[in-house]
mmCIF file of N, CA and C in Angstrom:
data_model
loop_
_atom_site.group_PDB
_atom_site.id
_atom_site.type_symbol
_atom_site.label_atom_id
_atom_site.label_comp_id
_atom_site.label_asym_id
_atom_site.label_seq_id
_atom_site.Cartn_x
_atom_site.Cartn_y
_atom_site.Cartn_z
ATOM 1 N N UNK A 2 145.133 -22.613 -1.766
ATOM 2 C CA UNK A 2 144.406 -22.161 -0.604
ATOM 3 C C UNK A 2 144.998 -20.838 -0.133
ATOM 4 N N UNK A 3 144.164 -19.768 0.491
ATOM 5 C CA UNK A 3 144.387 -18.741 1.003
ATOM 6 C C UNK A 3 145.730 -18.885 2.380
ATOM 7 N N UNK A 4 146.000 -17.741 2.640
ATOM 8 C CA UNK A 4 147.386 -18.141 3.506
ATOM 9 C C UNK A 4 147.073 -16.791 4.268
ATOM 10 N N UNK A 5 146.945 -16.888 5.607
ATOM 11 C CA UNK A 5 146.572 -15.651 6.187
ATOM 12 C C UNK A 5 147.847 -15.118 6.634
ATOM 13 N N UNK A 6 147.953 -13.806 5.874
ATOM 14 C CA UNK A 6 148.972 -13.021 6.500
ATOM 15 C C UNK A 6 149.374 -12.132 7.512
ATOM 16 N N UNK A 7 148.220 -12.702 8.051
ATOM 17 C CA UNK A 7 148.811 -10.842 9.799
ATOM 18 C C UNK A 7 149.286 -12.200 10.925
ATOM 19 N N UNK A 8 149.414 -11.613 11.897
ATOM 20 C CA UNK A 8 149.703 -12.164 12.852
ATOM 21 C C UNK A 8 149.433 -13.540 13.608
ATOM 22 N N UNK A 9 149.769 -14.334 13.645
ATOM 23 C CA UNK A 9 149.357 -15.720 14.652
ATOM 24 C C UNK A 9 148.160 -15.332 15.831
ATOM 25 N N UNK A 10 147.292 -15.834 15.713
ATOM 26 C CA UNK A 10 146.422 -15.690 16.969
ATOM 27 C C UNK A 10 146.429 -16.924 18.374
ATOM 28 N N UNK A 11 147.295 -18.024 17.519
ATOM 29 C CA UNK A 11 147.545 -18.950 18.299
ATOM 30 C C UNK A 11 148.315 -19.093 19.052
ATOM 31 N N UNK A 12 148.647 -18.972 20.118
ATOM 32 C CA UNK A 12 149.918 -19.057 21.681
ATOM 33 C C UNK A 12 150.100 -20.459 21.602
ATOM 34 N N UNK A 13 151.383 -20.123 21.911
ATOM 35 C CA UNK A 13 152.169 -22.160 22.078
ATOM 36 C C UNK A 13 152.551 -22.140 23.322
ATOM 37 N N UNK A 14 151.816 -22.930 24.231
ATOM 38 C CA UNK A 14 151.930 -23.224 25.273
ATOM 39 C C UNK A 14 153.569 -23.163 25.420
ATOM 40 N N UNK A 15 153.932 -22.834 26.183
ATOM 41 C CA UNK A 15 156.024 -23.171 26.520
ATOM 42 C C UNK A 15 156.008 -24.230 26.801
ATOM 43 N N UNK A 16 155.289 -24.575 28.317
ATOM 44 C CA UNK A 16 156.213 -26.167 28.333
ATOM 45 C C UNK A 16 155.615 -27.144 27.031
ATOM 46 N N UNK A 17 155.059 -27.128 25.912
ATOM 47 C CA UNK A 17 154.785 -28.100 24.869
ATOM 48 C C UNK A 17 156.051 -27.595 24.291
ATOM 49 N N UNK A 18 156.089 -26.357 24.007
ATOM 50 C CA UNK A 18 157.232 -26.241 22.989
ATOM 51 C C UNK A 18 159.086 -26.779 23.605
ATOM 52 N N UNK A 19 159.209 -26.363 25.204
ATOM 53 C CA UNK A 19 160.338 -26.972 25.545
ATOM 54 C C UNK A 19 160.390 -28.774 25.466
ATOM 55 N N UNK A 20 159.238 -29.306 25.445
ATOM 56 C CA UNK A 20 158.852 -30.830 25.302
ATOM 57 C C UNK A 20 159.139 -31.009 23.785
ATOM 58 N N UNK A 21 158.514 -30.722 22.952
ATOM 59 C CA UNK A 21 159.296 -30.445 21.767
ATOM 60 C C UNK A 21 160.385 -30.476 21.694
ATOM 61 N N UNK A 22 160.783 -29.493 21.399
ATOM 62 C CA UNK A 22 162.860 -29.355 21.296
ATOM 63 C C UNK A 22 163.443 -29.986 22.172
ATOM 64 N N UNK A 23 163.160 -30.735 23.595
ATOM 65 C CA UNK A 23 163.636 -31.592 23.780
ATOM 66 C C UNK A 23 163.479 -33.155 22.769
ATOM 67 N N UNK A 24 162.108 -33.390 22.787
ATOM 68 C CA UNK A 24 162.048 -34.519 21.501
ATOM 69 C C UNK A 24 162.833 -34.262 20.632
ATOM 70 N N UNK A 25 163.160 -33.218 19.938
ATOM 71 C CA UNK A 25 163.769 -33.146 18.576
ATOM 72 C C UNK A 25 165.478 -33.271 19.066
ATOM 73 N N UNK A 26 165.578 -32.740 19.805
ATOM 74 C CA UNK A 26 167.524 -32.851 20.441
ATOM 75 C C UNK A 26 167.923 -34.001 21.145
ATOM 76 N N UNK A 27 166.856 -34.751 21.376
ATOM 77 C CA UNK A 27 167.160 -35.780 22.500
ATOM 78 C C UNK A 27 168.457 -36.355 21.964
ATOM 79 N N UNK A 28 168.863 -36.797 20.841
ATOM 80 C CA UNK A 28 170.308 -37.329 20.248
ATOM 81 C C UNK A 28 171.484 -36.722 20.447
ATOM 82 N N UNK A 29 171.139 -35.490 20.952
ATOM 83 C CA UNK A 29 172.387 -34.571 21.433
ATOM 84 C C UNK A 29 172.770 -35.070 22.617
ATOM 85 N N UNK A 30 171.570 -35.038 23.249
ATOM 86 C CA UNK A 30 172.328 -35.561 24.982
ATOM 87 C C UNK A 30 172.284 -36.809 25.146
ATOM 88 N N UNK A 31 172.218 -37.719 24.182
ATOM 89 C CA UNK A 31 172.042 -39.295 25.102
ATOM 90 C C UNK A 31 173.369 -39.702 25.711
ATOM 91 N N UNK A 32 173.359 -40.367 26.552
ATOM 92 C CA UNK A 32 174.338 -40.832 27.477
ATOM 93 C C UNK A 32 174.755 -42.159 28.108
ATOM 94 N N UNK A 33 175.183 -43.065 27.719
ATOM 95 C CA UNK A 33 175.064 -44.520 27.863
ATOM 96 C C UNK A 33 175.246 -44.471 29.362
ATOM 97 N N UNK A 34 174.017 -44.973 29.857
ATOM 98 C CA UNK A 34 174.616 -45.398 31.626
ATOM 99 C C UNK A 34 174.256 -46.951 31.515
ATOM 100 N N UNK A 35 174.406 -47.299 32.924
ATOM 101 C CA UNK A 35 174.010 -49.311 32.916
ATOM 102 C C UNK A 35 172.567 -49.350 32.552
ATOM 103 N N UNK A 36 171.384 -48.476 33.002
ATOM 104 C CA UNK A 36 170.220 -48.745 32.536
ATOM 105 C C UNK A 36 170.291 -48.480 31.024
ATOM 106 N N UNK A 37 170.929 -47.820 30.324
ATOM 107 C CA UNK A 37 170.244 -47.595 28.595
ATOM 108 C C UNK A 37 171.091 -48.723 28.364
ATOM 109 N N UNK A 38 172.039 -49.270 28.621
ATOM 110 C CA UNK A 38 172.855 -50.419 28.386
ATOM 111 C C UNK A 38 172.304 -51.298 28.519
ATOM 112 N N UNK A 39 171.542 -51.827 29.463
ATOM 113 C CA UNK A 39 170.806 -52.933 29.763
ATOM 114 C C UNK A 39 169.658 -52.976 28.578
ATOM 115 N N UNK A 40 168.789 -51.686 28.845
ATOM 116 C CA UNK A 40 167.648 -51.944 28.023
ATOM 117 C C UNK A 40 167.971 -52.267 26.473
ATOM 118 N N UNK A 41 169.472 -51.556 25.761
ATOM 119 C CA UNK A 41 169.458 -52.047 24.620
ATOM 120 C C UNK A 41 170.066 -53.402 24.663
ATOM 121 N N UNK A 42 170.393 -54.000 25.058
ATOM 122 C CA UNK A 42 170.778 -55.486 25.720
ATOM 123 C C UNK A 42 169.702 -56.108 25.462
ATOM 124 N N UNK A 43 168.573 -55.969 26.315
ATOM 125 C CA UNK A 43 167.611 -56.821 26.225
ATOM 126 C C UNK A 43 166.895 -56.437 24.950
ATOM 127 N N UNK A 44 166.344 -55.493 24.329
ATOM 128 C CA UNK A 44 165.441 -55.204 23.309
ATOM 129 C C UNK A 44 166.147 -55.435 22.120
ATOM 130 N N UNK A 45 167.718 -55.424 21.978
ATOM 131 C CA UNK A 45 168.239 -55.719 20.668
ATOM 132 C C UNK A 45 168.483 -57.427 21.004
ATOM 133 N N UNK A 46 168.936 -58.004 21.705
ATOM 134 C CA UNK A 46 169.605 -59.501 21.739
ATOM 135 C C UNK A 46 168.838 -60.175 22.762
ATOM 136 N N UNK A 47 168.307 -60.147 24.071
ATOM 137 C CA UNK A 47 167.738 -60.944 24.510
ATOM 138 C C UNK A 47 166.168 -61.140 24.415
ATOM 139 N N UNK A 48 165.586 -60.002 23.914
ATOM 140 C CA UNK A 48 163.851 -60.661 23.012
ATOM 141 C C UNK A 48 163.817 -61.246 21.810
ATOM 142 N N UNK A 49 164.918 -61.019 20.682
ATOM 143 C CA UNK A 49 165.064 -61.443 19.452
ATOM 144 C C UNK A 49 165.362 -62.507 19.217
ATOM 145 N N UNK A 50 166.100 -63.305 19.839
ATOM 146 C CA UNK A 50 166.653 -64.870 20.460
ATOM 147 C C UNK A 50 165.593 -65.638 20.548
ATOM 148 N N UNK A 51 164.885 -65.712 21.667
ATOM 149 C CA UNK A 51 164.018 -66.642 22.035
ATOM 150 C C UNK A 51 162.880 -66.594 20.722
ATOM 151 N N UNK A 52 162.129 -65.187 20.216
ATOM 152 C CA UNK A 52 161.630 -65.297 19.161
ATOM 153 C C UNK A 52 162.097 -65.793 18.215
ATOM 154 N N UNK A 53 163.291 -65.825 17.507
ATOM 155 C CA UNK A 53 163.939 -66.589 16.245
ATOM 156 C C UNK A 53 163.897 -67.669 16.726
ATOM 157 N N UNK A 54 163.931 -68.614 17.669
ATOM 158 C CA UNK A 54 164.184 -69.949 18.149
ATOM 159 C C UNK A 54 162.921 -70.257 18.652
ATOM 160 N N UNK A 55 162.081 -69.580 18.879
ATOM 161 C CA UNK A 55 160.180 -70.415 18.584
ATOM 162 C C UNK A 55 160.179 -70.360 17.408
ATOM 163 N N UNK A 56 160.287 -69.412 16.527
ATOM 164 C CA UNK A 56 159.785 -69.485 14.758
ATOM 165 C C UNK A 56 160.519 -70.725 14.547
ATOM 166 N N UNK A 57 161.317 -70.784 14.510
ATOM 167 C CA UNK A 57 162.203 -71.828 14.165
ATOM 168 C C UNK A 57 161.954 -73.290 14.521
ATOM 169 N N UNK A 58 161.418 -73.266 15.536
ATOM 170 C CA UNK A 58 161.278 -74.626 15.917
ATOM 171 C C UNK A 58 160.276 -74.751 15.625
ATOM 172 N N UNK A 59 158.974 -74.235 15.563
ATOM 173 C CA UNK A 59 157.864 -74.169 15.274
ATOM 174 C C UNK A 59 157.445 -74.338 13.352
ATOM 175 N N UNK A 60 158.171 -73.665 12.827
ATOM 176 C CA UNK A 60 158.092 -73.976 11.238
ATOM 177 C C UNK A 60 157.464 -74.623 10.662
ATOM 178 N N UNK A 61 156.462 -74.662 9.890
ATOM 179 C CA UNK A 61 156.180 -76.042 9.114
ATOM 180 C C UNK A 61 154.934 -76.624 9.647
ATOM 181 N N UNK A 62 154.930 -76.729 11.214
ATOM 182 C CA UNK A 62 154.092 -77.287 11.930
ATOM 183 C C UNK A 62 152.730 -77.130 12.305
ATOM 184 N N UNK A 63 152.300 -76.023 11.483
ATOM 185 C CA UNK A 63 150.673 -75.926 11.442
ATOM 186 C C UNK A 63 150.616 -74.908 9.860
ATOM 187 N N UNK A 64 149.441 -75.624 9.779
ATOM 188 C CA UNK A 64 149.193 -75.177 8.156
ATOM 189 C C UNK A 64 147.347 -74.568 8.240
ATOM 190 N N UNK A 65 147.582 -73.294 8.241
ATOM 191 C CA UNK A 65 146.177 -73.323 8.293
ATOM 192 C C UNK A 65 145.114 -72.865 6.910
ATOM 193 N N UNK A 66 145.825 -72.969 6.186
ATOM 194 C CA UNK A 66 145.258 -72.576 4.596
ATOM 195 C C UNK A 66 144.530 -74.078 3.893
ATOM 196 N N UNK A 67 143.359 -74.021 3.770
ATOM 197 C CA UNK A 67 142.299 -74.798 3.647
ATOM 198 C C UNK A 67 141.530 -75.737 4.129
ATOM 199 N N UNK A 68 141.449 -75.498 5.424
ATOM 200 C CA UNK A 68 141.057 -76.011 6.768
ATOM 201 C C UNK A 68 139.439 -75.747 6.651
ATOM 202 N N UNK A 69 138.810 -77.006 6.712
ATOM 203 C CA UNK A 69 137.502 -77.105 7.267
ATOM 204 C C UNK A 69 137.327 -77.180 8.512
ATOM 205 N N UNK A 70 136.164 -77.116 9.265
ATOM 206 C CA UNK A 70 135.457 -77.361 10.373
ATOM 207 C C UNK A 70 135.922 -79.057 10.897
ATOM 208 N N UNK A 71 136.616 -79.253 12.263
ATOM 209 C CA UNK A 71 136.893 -80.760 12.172
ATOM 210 C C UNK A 71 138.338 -81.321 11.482
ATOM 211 N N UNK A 72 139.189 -80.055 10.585
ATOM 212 C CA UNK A 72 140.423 -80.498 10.006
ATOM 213 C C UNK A 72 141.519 -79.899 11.228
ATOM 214 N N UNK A 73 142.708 -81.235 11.788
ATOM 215 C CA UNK A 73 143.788 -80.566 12.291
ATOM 216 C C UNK A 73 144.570 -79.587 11.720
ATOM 217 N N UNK A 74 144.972 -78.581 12.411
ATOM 218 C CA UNK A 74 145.785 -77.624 11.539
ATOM 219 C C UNK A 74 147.128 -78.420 11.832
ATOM 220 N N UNK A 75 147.747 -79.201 12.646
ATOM 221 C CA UNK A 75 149.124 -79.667 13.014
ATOM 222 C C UNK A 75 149.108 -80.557 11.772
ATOM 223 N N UNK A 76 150.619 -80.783 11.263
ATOM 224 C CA UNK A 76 150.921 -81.496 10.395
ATOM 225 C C UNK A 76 151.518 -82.632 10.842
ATOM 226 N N UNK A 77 152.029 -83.138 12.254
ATOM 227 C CA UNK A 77 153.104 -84.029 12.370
ATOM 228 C C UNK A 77 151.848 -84.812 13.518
#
C-alpha cells in the first residue's frame, strides 16, 4: 500500500495524548496506599475463595448433557 509522505494533516488532541502516556507510564508511579491494598486483597483472595468453594461444592451435581424436556438435571 501507498504511504503518504508530506506532512500529517491530523492534530492529536493534547489532553488524549497526555491520557495516553499516562496509560502507558502508569507502572512508573504506582504507589501502594490502604485503598490499592485493599482492592488487591479483595480481587486477588477474597472473590477467588468463595468462588473455588461454590465450584467445589457444587461439582458433579447437575449434568446437563442429554437432557430432554421433563429430565432432572440434579443428580443426587
Amino acid at each position: 500500500m501507498a504511504k503518504h509522505k508530506g506532512p500529517t494533516t491530523l492534530h492529536m488532541d493534547p489532553a488524549l495524548v497526555r491520557y495516553n502516556n499516562m496509560w502507558i507510564n502508569r507502572h512508573k508511579h504506582f504507589r501502594w496506599t490502604p485503598r490499592s491494598a485493599w482492592l488487591t486483597l479483595v480481587y486477588c483472595v477474597l472473590v477467588p475463595i468463595p468462588l473455588g468453594i461454590a465450584g467445589y461444592m457444587t461439582d458433579g451435581k447437575w449434568n446437563m448433557r442429554g437432557k430432554r424436556k421433563g429430565d432432572l438435571i440434579s443428580e443426587y
